[in-house]
Short mmCIF file of C-alpha atoms and ligand atoms in Angstrom, two decimals:
data_model
loop_
_atom_site.label_atom_id
_atom_site.label_comp_id
_atom_site.label_asym_id
_atom_site.label_seq_id
_atom_site.Cartn_x
_atom_site.Cartn_y
_atom_site.Cartn_z
CA MET T 2 100.50 131.95 95.42
CA LEU T 3 97.67 129.59 94.54
CA PHE T 4 94.68 131.66 93.53
CA ALA T 5 91.21 130.12 93.48
CA HIS T 6 88.03 131.98 92.55
CA PRO T 7 85.38 130.10 90.54
CA VAL T 8 83.87 133.26 89.01
CA LEU T 9 86.69 135.72 88.64
CA GLU T 10 84.64 138.14 86.55
CA ARG T 11 82.31 138.63 89.51
CA SER T 12 85.07 138.94 92.09
CA ARG T 13 85.54 142.39 93.53
CA VAL T 14 88.00 141.79 96.32
CA ASN T 15 90.06 138.71 95.45
CA ARG T 16 90.69 139.90 91.94
CA ARG T 17 91.93 143.23 93.24
CA LEU T 18 94.20 141.55 95.80
CA MET T 19 95.59 139.20 93.19
CA GLU T 20 96.15 141.89 90.57
CA GLY T 21 97.99 143.93 93.19
CA VAL T 22 100.69 141.27 93.67
CA ARG T 23 100.98 139.96 90.13
CA ASP T 24 104.06 142.00 89.30
CA LEU T 25 105.92 141.24 92.54
CA ALA T 26 109.36 139.76 91.91
CA GLY T 27 109.72 136.34 93.49
CA VAL T 28 105.95 135.77 93.61
CA THR T 29 104.18 133.41 91.18
CA VAL T 30 100.44 133.90 90.81
CA HIS T 31 98.98 130.55 89.80
CA ASP T 32 95.27 130.79 88.97
CA LEU T 33 93.83 127.33 89.61
CA TYR T 34 90.34 127.85 88.10
CA GLU T 35 91.85 129.42 84.99
CA ARG T 36 94.33 126.58 84.60
CA TYR T 37 91.97 123.73 85.50
CA PRO T 38 88.40 124.72 84.53
CA THR T 39 87.42 121.03 84.35
CA PHE T 40 89.25 120.10 87.58
CA ALA T 41 91.74 117.97 85.60
CA ILE T 42 94.72 118.85 87.76
CA ASP T 43 98.19 118.09 86.41
CA VAL T 44 99.69 116.60 89.58
CA ALA T 45 103.30 116.41 88.35
CA ARG T 46 103.22 120.04 87.26
CA GLU T 47 101.72 121.17 90.57
CA GLN T 48 104.29 119.23 92.55
CA ALA T 49 107.11 120.72 90.47
CA LEU T 50 105.76 124.22 91.15
CA LEU T 51 105.63 123.49 94.87
CA VAL T 52 109.23 122.30 94.90
CA GLU T 53 110.29 125.56 93.24
CA HIS T 54 108.69 127.74 95.93
CA ASP T 55 109.34 128.26 99.65
CA VAL T 56 105.97 129.75 100.59
CA VAL T 57 102.53 128.43 99.64
CA VAL T 58 99.76 131.03 99.88
CA LEU T 59 96.22 129.77 99.30
CA GLN T 60 94.24 132.85 98.26
CA HIS T 61 90.49 132.40 97.95
CA PRO T 62 87.08 133.64 99.02
CA PHE T 63 85.76 131.88 102.13
CA TYR T 64 83.05 129.48 100.88
CA TRP T 65 81.06 127.51 103.41
CA TYR T 66 83.69 128.08 106.08
CA SER T 67 86.37 126.70 103.82
CA ALA T 68 87.79 127.12 100.32
CA PRO T 69 86.16 126.74 96.88
CA ALA T 70 86.03 123.11 95.71
CA LEU T 71 89.04 123.20 93.41
CA VAL T 72 91.31 123.94 96.36
CA LYS T 73 90.11 120.74 98.04
CA GLU T 74 90.61 118.78 94.83
CA TRP T 75 94.12 120.25 94.56
CA LEU T 76 94.94 119.16 98.12
CA ASP T 77 93.46 115.70 97.55
CA LEU T 78 95.45 115.05 94.39
CA VAL T 79 98.69 116.97 94.76
CA LEU T 80 99.69 116.23 98.36
CA GLU T 81 100.38 112.57 97.72
CA HIS T 82 101.39 110.01 100.30
CA GLY T 83 105.10 109.26 99.96
CA TRP T 84 105.65 112.71 98.45
CA ALA T 85 104.09 115.27 100.78
CA TYR T 86 103.72 113.10 103.88
CA GLY T 87 104.18 109.54 105.12
CA LYS T 88 107.17 107.33 104.44
CA GLY T 89 109.56 109.13 102.10
CA GLY T 90 107.19 112.09 101.90
CA ALA T 91 109.31 115.10 102.68
CA ALA T 92 108.96 117.31 99.59
CA LEU T 93 107.30 120.19 101.44
CA GLN T 94 109.26 120.10 104.68
CA GLY T 95 110.37 123.48 105.95
CA LYS T 96 108.12 125.49 103.63
CA LEU T 97 105.60 128.06 104.87
CA MET T 98 101.89 127.96 104.18
CA PHE T 99 99.00 130.28 104.95
CA ASN T 100 95.53 131.16 103.70
CA ALA T 101 94.66 134.61 102.36
CA VAL T 102 90.88 134.78 102.48
CA THR T 103 88.01 137.20 102.01
CA THR T 104 84.82 136.67 103.97
CA GLY T 105 81.30 137.98 103.57
CA GLY T 106 80.89 137.98 107.35
CA GLY T 107 82.34 140.75 109.47
CA GLU T 108 85.16 140.28 111.95
CA ASP T 109 82.67 140.23 114.84
CA ALA T 110 80.88 137.24 113.30
CA TYR T 111 83.99 135.08 113.63
CA ARG T 112 84.02 134.97 117.41
CA ARG T 113 82.70 132.52 119.96
CA ASP T 114 79.79 134.83 120.68
CA GLY T 115 79.33 135.85 117.04
CA TYR T 116 76.85 134.30 114.63
CA ASN T 117 79.50 132.08 113.02
CA ARG T 118 80.48 130.78 116.52
CA PHE T 119 84.07 129.89 115.56
CA THR T 120 87.19 131.94 114.95
CA MET T 121 88.92 131.96 111.57
CA ARG T 122 91.80 129.96 113.03
CA GLU T 123 89.38 127.32 114.28
CA LEU T 124 87.61 127.09 110.93
CA LEU T 125 90.92 126.89 109.07
CA ALA T 126 92.19 124.05 111.29
CA PRO T 127 92.13 121.47 108.43
CA PHE T 128 94.63 123.63 106.49
CA ASP T 129 96.74 124.12 109.60
CA GLN T 130 96.90 120.39 110.27
CA THR T 131 97.50 119.54 106.60
CA ALA T 132 100.53 121.84 106.60
CA TYR T 133 101.71 120.33 109.88
CA LEU T 134 101.44 116.78 108.58
CA CYS T 135 103.56 117.79 105.59
CA GLY T 136 106.24 119.34 107.81
CA MET T 137 105.36 122.88 106.81
CA THR T 138 104.99 125.87 109.12
CA TYR T 139 101.41 127.15 108.99
CA LEU T 140 101.00 130.86 109.61
CA ALA T 141 97.92 132.77 110.73
CA PRO T 142 95.61 133.73 107.87
CA PHE T 143 95.48 137.08 106.10
CA VAL T 144 91.78 137.93 106.26
CA VAL T 145 89.68 140.61 104.59
CA HIS T 146 86.35 140.59 106.42
CA GLY T 147 83.13 142.15 105.18
CA ALA T 148 84.13 141.67 101.55
CA LEU T 149 80.56 142.12 100.33
CA ARG T 150 80.66 145.73 101.48
CA LEU T 151 83.87 146.42 99.58
CA ALA T 152 84.12 147.47 95.97
CA GLY T 153 86.25 149.69 93.82
CA GLU T 154 88.44 152.07 95.75
CA SER T 155 87.41 150.72 99.17
CA THR T 156 89.42 147.57 98.38
CA ALA T 157 92.64 149.60 98.02
CA PRO T 158 93.79 149.43 101.69
CA ALA T 159 93.36 145.63 101.77
CA ALA T 160 95.20 145.27 98.46
CA ALA T 161 98.05 147.46 99.71
CA ALA T 162 98.29 145.49 102.98
CA TYR T 163 98.34 142.18 101.08
CA ARG T 164 101.10 143.36 98.79
CA LYS T 165 103.18 144.58 101.73
CA LEU T 166 102.60 141.33 103.55
CA LEU T 167 103.79 139.19 100.62
CA GLU T 168 106.85 141.41 100.28
CA ALA T 169 107.61 141.03 103.99
CA VAL T 170 107.20 137.25 103.87
CA ARG T 171 109.31 137.02 100.72
CA ASP T 172 112.06 139.15 102.28
CA GLU T 173 111.89 137.19 105.56
CA ARG T 174 110.92 140.27 107.54
CA ILE T 175 108.22 138.42 109.47
CA ASP T 176 108.63 136.94 112.95
CA LEU T 177 107.57 133.39 112.13
CA ALA T 178 106.86 132.35 115.71
CA LYS T 179 104.53 135.32 116.14
CA ALA T 180 102.98 134.80 112.72
CA ALA T 181 102.27 131.16 113.49
CA ALA T 182 100.67 131.97 116.84
CA ALA T 183 98.62 135.03 115.88
CA ALA T 184 94.88 135.13 115.19
CA THR T 185 95.50 136.79 111.84
CA LEU T 186 98.57 137.96 109.95
CA GLY T 187 97.19 141.49 110.05
CA GLU T 188 98.24 141.86 113.68
CA VAL T 189 101.78 140.62 113.10
CA PHE T 190 102.12 142.61 109.96
CA VAL T 191 101.17 145.88 111.59
CA GLU T 192 104.18 145.40 113.88
CA VAL T 193 106.46 144.65 110.95
CA ALA T 194 105.26 147.69 109.04
CA ARG T 195 106.00 150.09 111.89
C1 LIG D 26 79.09 129.52 97.70
C2 LIG D 26 79.42 130.64 98.63
C3 LIG D 26 79.70 130.35 99.96
C4 LIG D 26 80.03 131.35 100.85
N1 LIG D 26 80.32 131.03 102.15
C5 LIG D 26 80.70 132.00 103.02
C6 LIG D 26 81.06 131.67 104.36
O1 LIG D 26 81.04 130.51 104.78
N2 LIG D 26 81.43 132.67 105.19
C7 LIG D 26 81.47 133.99 104.77
O2 LIG D 26 81.83 134.85 105.59
N3 LIG D 26 81.17 134.33 103.50
C8 LIG D 26 80.78 133.36 102.62
N4 LIG D 26 80.49 133.69 101.31
C9 LIG D 26 80.72 135.08 100.85
C10 LIG D 26 82.09 135.17 100.15
O3 LIG D 26 83.12 134.87 101.03
C11 LIG D 26 82.28 136.56 99.54
O4 LIG D 26 81.32 136.72 98.55
C12 LIG D 26 83.67 136.72 98.96
O5 LIG D 26 84.65 136.66 99.96
C13 LIG D 26 83.79 138.03 98.22
O6 LIG D 26 85.04 138.05 97.53
P1 LIG D 26 85.09 138.33 95.95
O7 LIG D 26 84.65 139.76 95.74
O8 LIG D 26 86.52 138.12 95.56
O9 LIG D 26 84.18 137.35 95.29
C14 LIG D 26 80.11 132.70 100.41
C15 LIG D 26 79.83 132.99 99.06
C16 LIG D 26 79.49 131.99 98.19
C17 LIG D 26 79.19 132.32 96.75
#
């Protein structure tokens, strides 16, 4: 799991989600801002980590309808032509990718008739297409809406759901076709959890 929060000490929700999965067997929590505070990304190391894992989770707060800047820098540098895509670029083929995001806006804001005018899936289209170009299967996002209203114990249900989701993905208990087509992983996951 690639974790990206530029001010972790001020994070209420992402930090809680991340701390809740840190001890999960088979899950690596890789904190990008902690590792690369000056944005000097070690491309070879990042590529090696990707090769070692089957699922790439990008966990971050939603910033300007996208991810914090270091995630973009990571994509720009790590997903090299001839490695991730293009001629000879097959290193990521067959892996899974999805975003796990927290948003300030409520669920109702991320609708055609809401004040953000676009759905989460529409806004995350660049990630979806990036995964596709690299031969990965992109799943619906795990989304915690209304993060600004959450703090302390009210983050517990989201943290529990996130942990269960990562366990289900790790143990291949998720219907991938459904998870790829859904609006959010929450919907699919509720079915799995039943
Ligand atoms: C620079 C910046 C940009 C933001 N852009 C958005 C946005 O586009 N949509 C949204 O719903 N919330 C936006 N927010 C609110 C964050 O998503 C929210 O503060 C975060 O998800 C809370 O998680 P945390 O407690 O882990 O920091 C933005 C916040 C910041 C600081």
